[in-house]
Coordinates of C-alpha atoms in Angstrom, one line a residue:
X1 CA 54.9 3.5 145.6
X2 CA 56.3 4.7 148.8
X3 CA 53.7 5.5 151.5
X4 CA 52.6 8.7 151.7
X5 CA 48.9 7.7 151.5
X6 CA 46.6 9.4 153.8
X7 CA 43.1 8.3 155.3
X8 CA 40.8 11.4 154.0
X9 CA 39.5 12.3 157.2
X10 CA 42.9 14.0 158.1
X11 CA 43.1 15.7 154.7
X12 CA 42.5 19.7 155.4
X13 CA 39.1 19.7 153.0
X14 CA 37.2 17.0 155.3
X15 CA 36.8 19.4 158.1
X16 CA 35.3 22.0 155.6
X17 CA 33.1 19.1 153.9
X18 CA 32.0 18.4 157.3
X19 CA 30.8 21.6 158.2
X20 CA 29.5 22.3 154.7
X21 CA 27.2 19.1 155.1
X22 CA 25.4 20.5 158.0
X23 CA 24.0 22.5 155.0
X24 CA 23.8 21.4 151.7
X25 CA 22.1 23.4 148.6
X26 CA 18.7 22.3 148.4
X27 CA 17.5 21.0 145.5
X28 CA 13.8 22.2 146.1
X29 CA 15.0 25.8 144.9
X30 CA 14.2 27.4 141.7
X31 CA 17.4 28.1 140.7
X32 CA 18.2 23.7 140.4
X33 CA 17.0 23.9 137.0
X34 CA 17.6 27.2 135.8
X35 CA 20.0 27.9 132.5
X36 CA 22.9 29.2 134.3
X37 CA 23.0 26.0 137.0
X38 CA 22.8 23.4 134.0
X39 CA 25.6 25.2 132.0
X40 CA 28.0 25.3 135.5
X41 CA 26.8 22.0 136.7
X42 CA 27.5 19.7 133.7
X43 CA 30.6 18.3 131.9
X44 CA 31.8 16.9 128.5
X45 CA 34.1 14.3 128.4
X46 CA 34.4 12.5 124.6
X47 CA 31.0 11.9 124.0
X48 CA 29.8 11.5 127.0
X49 CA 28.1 14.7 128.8
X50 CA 27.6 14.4 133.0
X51 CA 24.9 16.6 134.2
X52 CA 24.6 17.2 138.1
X53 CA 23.0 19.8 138.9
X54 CA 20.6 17.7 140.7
X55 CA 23.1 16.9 143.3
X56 CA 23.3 18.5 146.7
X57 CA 26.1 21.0 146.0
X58 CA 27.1 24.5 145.0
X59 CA 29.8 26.2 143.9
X60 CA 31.7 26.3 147.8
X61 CA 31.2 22.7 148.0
X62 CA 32.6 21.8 144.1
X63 CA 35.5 23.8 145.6
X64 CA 36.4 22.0 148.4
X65 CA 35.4 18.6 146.6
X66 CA 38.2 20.1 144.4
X67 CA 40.7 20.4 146.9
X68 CA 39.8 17.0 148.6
X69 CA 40.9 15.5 145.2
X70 CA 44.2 17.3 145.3
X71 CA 45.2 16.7 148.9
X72 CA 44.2 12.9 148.4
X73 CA 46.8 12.9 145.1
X74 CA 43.7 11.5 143.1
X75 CA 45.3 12.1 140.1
X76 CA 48.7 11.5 140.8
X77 CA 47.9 8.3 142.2
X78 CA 46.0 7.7 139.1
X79 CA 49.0 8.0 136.8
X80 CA 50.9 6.2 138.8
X81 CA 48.4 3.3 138.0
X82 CA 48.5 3.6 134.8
X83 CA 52.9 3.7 134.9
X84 CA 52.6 0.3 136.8
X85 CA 53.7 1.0 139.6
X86 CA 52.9 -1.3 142.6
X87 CA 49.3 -0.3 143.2
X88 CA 47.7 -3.2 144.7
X89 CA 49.4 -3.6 148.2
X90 CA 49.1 -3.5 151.8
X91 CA 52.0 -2.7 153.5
X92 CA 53.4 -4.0 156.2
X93 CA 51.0 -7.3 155.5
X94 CA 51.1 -10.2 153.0
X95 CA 48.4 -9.3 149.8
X96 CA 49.2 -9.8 146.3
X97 CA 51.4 -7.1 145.6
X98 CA 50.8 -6.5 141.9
X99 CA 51.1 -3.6 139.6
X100 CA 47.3 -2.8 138.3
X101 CA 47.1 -2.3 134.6
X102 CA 43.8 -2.8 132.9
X103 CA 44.3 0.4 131.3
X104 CA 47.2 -1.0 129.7
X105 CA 44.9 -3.1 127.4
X106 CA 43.4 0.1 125.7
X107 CA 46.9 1.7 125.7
X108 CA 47.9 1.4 122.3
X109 CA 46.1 4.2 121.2
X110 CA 48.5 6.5 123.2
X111 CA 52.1 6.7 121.9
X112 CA 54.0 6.2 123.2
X113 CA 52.2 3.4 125.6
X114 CA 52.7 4.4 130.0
X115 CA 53.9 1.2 130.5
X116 CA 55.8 -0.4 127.3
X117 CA 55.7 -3.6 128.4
X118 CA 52.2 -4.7 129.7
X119 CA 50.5 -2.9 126.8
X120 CA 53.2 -4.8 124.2
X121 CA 52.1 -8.1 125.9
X122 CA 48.3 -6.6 125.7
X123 CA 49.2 -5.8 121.8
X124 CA 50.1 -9.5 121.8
X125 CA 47.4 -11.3 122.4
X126 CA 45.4 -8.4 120.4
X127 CA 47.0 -9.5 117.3
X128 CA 46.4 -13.5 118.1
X129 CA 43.4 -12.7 118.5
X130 CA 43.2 -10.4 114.9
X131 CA 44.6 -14.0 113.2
X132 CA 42.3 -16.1 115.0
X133 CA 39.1 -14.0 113.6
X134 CA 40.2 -13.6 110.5
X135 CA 40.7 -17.7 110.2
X136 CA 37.3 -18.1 111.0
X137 CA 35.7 -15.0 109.0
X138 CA 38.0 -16.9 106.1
X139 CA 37.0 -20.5 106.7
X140 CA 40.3 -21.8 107.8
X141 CA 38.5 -22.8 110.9
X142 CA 35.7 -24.9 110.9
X143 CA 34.4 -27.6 111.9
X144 CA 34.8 -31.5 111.3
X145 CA 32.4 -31.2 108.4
X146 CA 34.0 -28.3 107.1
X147 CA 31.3 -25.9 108.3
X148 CA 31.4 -22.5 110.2
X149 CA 30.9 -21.5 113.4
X150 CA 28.0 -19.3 114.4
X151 CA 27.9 -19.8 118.4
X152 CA 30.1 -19.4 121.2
X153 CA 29.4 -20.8 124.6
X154 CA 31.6 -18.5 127.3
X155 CA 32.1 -20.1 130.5
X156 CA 33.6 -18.1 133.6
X157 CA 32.2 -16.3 136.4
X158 CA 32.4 -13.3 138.4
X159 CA 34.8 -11.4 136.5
X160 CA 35.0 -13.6 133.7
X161 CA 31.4 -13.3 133.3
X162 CA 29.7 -10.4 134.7
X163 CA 31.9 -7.6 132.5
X164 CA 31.6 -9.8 129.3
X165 CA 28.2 -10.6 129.9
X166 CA 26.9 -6.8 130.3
X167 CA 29.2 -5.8 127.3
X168 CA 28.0 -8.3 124.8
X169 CA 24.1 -7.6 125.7
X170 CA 24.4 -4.0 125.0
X171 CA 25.7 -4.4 121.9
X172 CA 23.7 -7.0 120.5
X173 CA 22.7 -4.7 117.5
X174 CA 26.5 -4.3 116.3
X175 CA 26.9 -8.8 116.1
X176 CA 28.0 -9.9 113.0
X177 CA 26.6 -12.6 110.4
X178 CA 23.8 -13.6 113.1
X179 CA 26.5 -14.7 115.3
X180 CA 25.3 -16.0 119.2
X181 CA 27.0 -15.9 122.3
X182 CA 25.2 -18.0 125.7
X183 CA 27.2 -17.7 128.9
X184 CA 27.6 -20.4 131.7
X185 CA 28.8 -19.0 135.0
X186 CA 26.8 -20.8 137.9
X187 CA 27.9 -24.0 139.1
X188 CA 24.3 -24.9 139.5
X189 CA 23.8 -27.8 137.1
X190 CA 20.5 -26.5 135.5
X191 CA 22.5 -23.3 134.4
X192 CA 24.6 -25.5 131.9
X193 CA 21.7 -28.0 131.1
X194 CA 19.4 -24.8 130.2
X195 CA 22.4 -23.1 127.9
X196 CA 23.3 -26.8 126.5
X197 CA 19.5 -27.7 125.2
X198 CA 18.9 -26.7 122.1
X199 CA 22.2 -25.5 120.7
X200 CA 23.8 -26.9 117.6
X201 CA 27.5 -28.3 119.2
X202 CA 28.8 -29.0 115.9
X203 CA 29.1 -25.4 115.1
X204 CA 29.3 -24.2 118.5
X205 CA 32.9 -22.3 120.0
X206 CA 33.3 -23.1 124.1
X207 CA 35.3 -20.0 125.3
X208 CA 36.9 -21.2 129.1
X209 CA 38.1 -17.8 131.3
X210 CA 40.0 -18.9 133.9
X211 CA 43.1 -16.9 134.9
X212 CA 44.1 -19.8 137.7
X213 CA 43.2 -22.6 135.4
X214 CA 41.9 -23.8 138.6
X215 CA 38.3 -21.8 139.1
X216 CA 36.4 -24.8 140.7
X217 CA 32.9 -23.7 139.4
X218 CA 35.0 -22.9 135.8
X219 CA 36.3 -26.4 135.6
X220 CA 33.1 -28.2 137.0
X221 CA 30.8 -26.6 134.2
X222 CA 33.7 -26.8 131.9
X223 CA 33.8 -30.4 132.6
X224 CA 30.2 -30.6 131.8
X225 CA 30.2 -28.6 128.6
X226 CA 32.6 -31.1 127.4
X227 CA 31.0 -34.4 128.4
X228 CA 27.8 -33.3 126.1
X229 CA 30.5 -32.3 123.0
X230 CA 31.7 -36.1 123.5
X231 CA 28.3 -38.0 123.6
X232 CA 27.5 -35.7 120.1
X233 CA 31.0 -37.7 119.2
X234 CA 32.9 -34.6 118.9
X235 CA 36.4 -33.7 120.1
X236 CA 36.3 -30.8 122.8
X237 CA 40.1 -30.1 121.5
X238 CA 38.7 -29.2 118.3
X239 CA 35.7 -26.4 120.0
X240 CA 37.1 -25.5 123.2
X241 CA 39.3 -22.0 123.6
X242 CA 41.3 -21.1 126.9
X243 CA 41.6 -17.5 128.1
X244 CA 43.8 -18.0 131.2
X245 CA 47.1 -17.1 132.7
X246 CA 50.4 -18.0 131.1
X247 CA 51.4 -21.3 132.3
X248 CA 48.3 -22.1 134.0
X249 CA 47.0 -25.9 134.2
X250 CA 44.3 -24.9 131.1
X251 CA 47.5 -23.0 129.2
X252 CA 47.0 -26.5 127.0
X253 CA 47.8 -26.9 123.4
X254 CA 46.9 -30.2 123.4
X255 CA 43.3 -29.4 125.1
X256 CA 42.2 -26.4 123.4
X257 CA 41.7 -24.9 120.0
X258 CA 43.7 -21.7 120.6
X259 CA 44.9 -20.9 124.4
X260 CA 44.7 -16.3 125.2
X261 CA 46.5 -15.3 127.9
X262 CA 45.1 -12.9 131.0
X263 CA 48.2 -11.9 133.0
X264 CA 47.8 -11.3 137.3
X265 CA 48.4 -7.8 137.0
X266 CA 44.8 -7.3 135.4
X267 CA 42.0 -7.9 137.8
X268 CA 38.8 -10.2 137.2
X269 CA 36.1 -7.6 137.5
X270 CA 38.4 -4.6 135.1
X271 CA 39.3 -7.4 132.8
X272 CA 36.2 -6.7 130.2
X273 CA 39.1 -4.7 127.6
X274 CA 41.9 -7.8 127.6
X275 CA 41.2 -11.2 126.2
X276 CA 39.0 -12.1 129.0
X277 CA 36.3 -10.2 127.5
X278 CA 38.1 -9.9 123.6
X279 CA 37.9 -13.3 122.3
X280 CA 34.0 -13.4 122.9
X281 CA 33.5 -9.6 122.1
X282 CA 35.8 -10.1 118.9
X283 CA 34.0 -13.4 117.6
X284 CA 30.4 -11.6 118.3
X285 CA 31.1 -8.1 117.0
X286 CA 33.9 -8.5 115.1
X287 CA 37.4 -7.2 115.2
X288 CA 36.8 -3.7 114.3
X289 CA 33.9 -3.1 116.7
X290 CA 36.1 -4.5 119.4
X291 CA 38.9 -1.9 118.6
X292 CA 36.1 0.7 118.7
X293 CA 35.3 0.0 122.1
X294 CA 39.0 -0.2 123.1
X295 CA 39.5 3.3 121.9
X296 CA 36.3 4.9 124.1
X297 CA 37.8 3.0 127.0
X298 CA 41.3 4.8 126.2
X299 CA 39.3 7.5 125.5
X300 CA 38.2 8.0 128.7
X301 CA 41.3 7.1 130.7
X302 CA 43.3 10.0 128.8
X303 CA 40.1 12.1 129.9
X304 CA 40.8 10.7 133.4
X305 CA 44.1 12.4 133.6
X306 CA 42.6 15.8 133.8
X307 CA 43.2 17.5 137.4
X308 CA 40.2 19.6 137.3
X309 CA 37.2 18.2 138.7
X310 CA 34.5 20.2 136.2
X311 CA 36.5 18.8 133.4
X312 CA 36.9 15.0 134.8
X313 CA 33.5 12.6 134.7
X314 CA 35.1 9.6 136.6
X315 CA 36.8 11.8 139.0
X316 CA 33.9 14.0 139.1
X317 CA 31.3 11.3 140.0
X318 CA 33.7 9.6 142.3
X319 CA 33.5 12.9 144.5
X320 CA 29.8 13.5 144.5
X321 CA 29.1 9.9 145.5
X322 CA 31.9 10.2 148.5
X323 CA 29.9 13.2 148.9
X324 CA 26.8 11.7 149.5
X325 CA 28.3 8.5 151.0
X326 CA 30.7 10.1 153.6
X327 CA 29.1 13.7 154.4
X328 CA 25.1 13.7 153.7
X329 CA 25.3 9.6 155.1
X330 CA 23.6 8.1 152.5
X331 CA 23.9 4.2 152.6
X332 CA 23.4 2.8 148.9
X333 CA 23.4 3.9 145.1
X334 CA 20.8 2.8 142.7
X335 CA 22.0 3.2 139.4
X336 CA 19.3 3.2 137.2
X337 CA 20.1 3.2 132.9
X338 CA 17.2 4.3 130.5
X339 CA 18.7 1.4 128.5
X340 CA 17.0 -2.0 127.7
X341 CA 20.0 -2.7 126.3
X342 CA 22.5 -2.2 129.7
X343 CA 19.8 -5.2 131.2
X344 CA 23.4 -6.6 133.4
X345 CA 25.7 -3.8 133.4
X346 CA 24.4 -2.6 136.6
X347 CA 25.3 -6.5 137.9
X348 CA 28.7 -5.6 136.8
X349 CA 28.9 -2.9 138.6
X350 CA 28.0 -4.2 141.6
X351 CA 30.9 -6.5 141.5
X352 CA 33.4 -3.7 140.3
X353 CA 32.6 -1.3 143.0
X354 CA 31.7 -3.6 145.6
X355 CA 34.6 -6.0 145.4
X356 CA 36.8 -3.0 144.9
X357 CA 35.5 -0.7 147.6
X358 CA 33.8 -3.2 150.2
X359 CA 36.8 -2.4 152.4
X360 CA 37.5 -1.7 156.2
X361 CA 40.8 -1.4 156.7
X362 CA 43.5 1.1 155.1
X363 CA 46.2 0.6 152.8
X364 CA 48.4 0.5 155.9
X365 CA 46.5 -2.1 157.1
X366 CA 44.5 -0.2 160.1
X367 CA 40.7 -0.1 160.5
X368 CA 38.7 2.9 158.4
X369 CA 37.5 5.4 160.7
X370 CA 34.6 6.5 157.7
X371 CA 32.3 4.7 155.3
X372 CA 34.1 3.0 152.4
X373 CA 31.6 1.9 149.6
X374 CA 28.2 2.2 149.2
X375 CA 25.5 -0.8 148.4
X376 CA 25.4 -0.7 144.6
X377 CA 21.9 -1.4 142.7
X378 CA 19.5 -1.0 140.2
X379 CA 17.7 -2.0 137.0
X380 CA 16.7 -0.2 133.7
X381 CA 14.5 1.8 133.8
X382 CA 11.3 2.5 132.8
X383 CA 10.6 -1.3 134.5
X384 CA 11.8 0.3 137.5
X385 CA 9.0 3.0 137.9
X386 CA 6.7 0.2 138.4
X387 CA 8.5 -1.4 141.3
X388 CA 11.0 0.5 143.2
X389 CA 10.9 3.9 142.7
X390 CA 8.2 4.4 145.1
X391 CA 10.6 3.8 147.9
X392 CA 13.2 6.3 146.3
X393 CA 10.5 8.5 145.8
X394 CA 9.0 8.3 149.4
X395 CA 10.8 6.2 151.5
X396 CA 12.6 7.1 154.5
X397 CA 16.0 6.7 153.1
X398 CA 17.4 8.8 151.0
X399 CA 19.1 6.8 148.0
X400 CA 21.1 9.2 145.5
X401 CA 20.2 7.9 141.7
X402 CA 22.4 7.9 139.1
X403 CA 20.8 7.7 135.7
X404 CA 22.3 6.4 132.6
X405 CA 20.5 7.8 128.9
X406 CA 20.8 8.0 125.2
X407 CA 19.0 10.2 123.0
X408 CA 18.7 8.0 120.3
X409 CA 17.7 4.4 120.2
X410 CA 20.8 1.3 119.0
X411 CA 18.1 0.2 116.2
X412 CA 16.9 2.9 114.4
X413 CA 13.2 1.5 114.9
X414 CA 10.6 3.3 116.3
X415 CA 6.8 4.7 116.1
X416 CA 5.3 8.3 117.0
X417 CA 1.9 7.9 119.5
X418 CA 0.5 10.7 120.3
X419 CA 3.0 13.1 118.9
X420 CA 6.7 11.4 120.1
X421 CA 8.2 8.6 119.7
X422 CA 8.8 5.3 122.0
X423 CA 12.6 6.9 122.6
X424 CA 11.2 10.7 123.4
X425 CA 9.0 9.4 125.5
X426 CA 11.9 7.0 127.6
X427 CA 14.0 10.2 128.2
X428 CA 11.1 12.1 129.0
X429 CA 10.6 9.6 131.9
X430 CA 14.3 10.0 132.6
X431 CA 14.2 13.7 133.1
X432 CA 10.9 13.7 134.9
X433 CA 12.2 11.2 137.6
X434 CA 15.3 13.6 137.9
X435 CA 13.4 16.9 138.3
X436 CA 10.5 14.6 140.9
X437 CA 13.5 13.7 143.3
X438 CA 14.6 17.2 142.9
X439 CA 12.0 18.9 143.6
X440 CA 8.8 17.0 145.1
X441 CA 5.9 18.1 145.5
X442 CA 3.5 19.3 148.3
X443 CA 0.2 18.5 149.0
X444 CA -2.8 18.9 151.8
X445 CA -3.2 15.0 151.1
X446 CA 0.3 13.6 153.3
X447 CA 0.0 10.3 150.6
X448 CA 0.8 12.5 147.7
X449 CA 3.8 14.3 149.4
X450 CA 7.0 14.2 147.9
X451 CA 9.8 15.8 150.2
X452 CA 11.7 16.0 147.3
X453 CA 16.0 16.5 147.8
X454 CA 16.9 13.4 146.7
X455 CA 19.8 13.6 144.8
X456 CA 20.5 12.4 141.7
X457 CA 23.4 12.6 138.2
X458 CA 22.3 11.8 134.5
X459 CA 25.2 10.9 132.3
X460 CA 23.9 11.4 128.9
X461 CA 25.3 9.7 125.3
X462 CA 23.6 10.4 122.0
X463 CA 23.5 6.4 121.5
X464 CA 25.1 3.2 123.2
X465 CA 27.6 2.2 120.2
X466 CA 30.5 0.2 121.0
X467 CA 32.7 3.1 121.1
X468 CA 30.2 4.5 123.7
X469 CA 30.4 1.1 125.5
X470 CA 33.7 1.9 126.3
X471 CA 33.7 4.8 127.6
X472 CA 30.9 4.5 129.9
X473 CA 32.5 1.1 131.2
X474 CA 35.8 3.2 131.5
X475 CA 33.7 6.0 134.0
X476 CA 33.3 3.8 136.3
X477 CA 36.3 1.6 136.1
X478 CA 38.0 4.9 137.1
X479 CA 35.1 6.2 139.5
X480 CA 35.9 3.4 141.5
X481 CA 39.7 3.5 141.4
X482 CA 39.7 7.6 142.3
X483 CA 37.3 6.8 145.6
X484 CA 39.5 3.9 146.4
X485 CA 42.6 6.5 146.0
X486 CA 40.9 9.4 148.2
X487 CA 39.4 6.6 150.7
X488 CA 43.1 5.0 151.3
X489 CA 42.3 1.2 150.5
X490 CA 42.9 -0.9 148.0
X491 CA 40.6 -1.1 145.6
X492 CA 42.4 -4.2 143.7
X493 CA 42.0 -7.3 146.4
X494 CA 39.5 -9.4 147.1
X495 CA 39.9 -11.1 150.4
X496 CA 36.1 -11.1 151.1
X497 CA 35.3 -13.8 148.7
X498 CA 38.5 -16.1 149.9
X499 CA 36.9 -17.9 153.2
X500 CA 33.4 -18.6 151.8
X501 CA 35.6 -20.5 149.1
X502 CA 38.3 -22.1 151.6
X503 CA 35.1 -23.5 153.8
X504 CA 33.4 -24.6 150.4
X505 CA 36.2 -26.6 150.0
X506 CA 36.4 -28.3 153.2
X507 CA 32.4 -29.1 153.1
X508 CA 33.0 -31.1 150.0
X509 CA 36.0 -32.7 151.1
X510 CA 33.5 -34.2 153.9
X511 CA 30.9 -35.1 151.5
X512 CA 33.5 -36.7 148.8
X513 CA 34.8 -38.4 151.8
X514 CA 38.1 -37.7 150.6
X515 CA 39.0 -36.2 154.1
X516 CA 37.5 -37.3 157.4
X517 CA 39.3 -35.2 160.1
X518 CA 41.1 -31.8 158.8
X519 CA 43.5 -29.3 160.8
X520 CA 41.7 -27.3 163.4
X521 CA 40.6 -23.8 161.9
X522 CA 40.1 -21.4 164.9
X523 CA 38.4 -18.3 163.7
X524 CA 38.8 -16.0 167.3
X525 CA 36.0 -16.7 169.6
X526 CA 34.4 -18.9 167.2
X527 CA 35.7 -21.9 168.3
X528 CA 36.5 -25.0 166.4
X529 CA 35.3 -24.5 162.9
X530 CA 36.5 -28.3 161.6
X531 CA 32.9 -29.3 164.1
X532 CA 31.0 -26.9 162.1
X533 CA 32.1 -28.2 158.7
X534 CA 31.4 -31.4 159.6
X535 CA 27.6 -30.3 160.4
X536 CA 27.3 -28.4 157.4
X537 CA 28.2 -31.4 155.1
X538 CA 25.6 -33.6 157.0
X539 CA 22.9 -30.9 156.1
X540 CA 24.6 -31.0 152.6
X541 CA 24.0 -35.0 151.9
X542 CA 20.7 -35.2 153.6
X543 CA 17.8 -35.8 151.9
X544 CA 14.3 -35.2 152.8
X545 CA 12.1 -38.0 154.1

């Protein structure tokens, strides 16, 4: 696209935001919960209901939330996305450049497709993987003696992990013939010696994500996984499945079962809806529950399109929490799901937003002159009663809340105590924690005070089926684009993570000893940095006495 990106605090609406957060509505009136506020202050998109009237605004400041949106070009920068155009840039420097087109994955149910070619390559790969399933589901694959597979060991990490991961855990009710996905990610040894005890090999899938073919802590556990397949006397070829980038060192017929392909325009954290997260999806939950959750993720991004604030969840929450984060100050977001079954999908959304949004500099390559993106956190709730929510409750900082429920339960199982049952009585703690931010309480005893406006969202589902899945991954994939959009910064780099790795690599260069003097690294005032390595691989080697 050609610039004609803006920072937001020189769009006309941030002055009016400003002045409107010197007074926000207070949620300690009696009007937060009343009929008419909950009708006005909620929205429907597919089956997924937002409901905010728990969050420090009224109607003036919806309005000029609204306009903020259309000064930014949320939208419009949204569709260009999903057109592939060039999306992930900074101009003027060197950065990768790339169109950004996870959406393109869920794209073929929209006809005709926004971008023919990335969704035909996604369509691809969909269909390899259709032919793969079915050969196992039929018995054309198995195993040396003939036998099926039930398990699937996925290695990858950060992307490659953290999406999948959160995905296949919520959906564990919808596997299929008792099949059993473990995950290695860490390149701590013990993570692969704890997945690799007690696991059948001989009827055991490895699925390897790496999009480089070069992921050192991929290839190192990878490497592991497939010297214990080799002392059971079995043929890693004949287990092992690549999901990597076309051409890539692992893009190996001769090395892997089957080889899927990720392509560089799809990022690591919004991969989840390609193959990255479909081959292990599709061989624990089938083919068709896969499509099903590719539809509620297309079903969202056609719901994303909408102009309209009220009628737009993702673009919707991405202005309440820029809101919160850029006008009211507030530093983090605990996002807290009334879910056992969402147990890592808050992980992965720690990576999506803060990977995408962790930024300080502008899209033009200048320093931000606001807040960027907020400390994500949280874990299910009602575990979280019992630990943190007294510091959201009475702390000194304010941390907004949003809460993630379902009014019926993935298993159908349940017992009535006391007059409800287990799941009445998780959304009744849901609810209660939303109106007890709200509203507080007062008391002549100063322990038992609850200020109370502390704001908080509920997005609300009837039940977490893989349709559902994808939608509520979808929010937020598009939540975080939209404030990456109105904040001016590229939501779809990751320079952050790049030094850590470049200085990993030197440190074990010293301690292989395959390098004893490298090229000076100056780092500004820091000095020579090549020292510094040297004392960190001492530390590294040395063992106590």
């Amino acid at each position: 696209m050609t610039s004609t990106f803006q920072n937001m605090d020189r769009l006309p609406a941030f002055t009016e935001l400003s002045r409107l957060a010197e007074n926000p509505y207070r949620l300690k009136k009696d009007s937060t919960f009343s009929r008419k506020r909950l009708a006005s202050f909620s929205c429907r998109n597919s089956s997924l209901e937002l409901i905010y009237t728990c969050q420090q605004i009224d109607d003036t400041t919806l309005d000029s939330l609204q306009q903020l949106a259309d000064q930014a070009g949320a939208v419009s920068q949204f569709m260009a996305m999903k057109r592939g155009e060039t999306m992930n840039r900074i101009e003027g420097f060197a950065s990768e450049n790339r169109m950004v087109q996870h959406t393109a994955t869920r794209d073929l149910f929209t006809d005709p497709p926004f971008n023919q070619k990335t969704t035909g390559q996604a369509t691809t790969e969909l269909e390899k993987l259709k032919h793969f399933l079915a050969d196992l589901d039929s018995g054309k694959i198995v195993n040396s003696r003939g036998e099926s597979f039930h398990t699937m060991i996925n290695i990858g990490i950060g992307g490659s992990d953290l999406g999948p991961r959160a995905i296949y855990l919520a959906l564990q009710p919808f596997r299929k013939n008792g099949r059993t996905v473990k995950f290695i990610s860490n390149v701590d040894p013990d993570d692969a010696a704890s997945v690799l005890s007690g696991i059948d090999l001989t009827r055991t899938l490895v699925c390897v994500v790496s999009k480089s073919g070069t992921t050192l802590e991929t290839l190192t556990n990878e490497s592991l996984t497939s010297k214990a397949f080799a002392a059971e006397g079995l043929k890693p070829e004949e287990h092992f499945i690549a999901v990597t980038g076309m051409g890539s060192p692992m893009d190996n017929p001769e090395k892997y079962l089957r080889s899927f392909y990720m392509f560089d325009y799809i990022g690591g954290r919004y991969s989840a809806t390609s193959m990255v997260g479909g081959v292990m999806l599709g061989f624990a939950l089938g083919y068709d529950h896969f499509l099903a959750f590719l539809k509620g993720a297309n079903n969202i991004d056609r719901c994303a399109e909408e102009t309209s604030i009220r009628r737009n969840i993702p673009l919707l929450l991405a202005l309440l929490g820029i809101w919160n984060r850029n006008f009211l100050k507030h530093q983090t977001l605990a996002i807290l799901p009334y879910s056992q079954a969402l147990v890592r999908f808050v992980a992965h959304l720690q990576q999506c937003d803060m990977e995408s949004n962790g930024k300080s500099i502008n899209r033009q390559g200048k320093p931000l002159p606001y807040d960027s993106g907020p400390v994500i956190w949280g874990e299910p709730g009602t575990n979280g009663q019992h630990a943190f929510y007294q510091l959201i409750h009475q702390g000194t900082t304010v941390i907004p809340v949003e809460f993630i429920g379902f009014r019926e339960n993935q298993y159908g199982r349940d017992i009535n105590i006391r007059g409800t049952t287990s799941q009445e009585k998780l959304v009744a703690n849901l609810l209660a924690q939303m109106m007890a931010l709200a509203v507080g309480k007062d008391d002549t005893n100063p322990n038992r005070i609850f200020s109370g406006n502390r704001p908080s969202s509920l997005l609300l589902a009837d039940r977490l089926d893989p349709e559902t899945m994808g939608e509520l991954l979808a929010v937020y994939e598009n939540k975080i684009a939209f404030q990456g959009f109105i904040w001016n910064i590229n939501s779809f780099d990751q320079e952050g993570v790049q030094l850590g790795k470049y200085l990993a690599d030197r440190i074990l260069d010293r301690i292989s000893g395959r390098t004893t003097s490298d090229p000076v690294m100056k780092t500004g005032k820091d000095g020579d940095v090549d020292g510094n390595v040297l004392s960190a691989a001492r530390i590294a080697v040395r063992k106590q006495q």
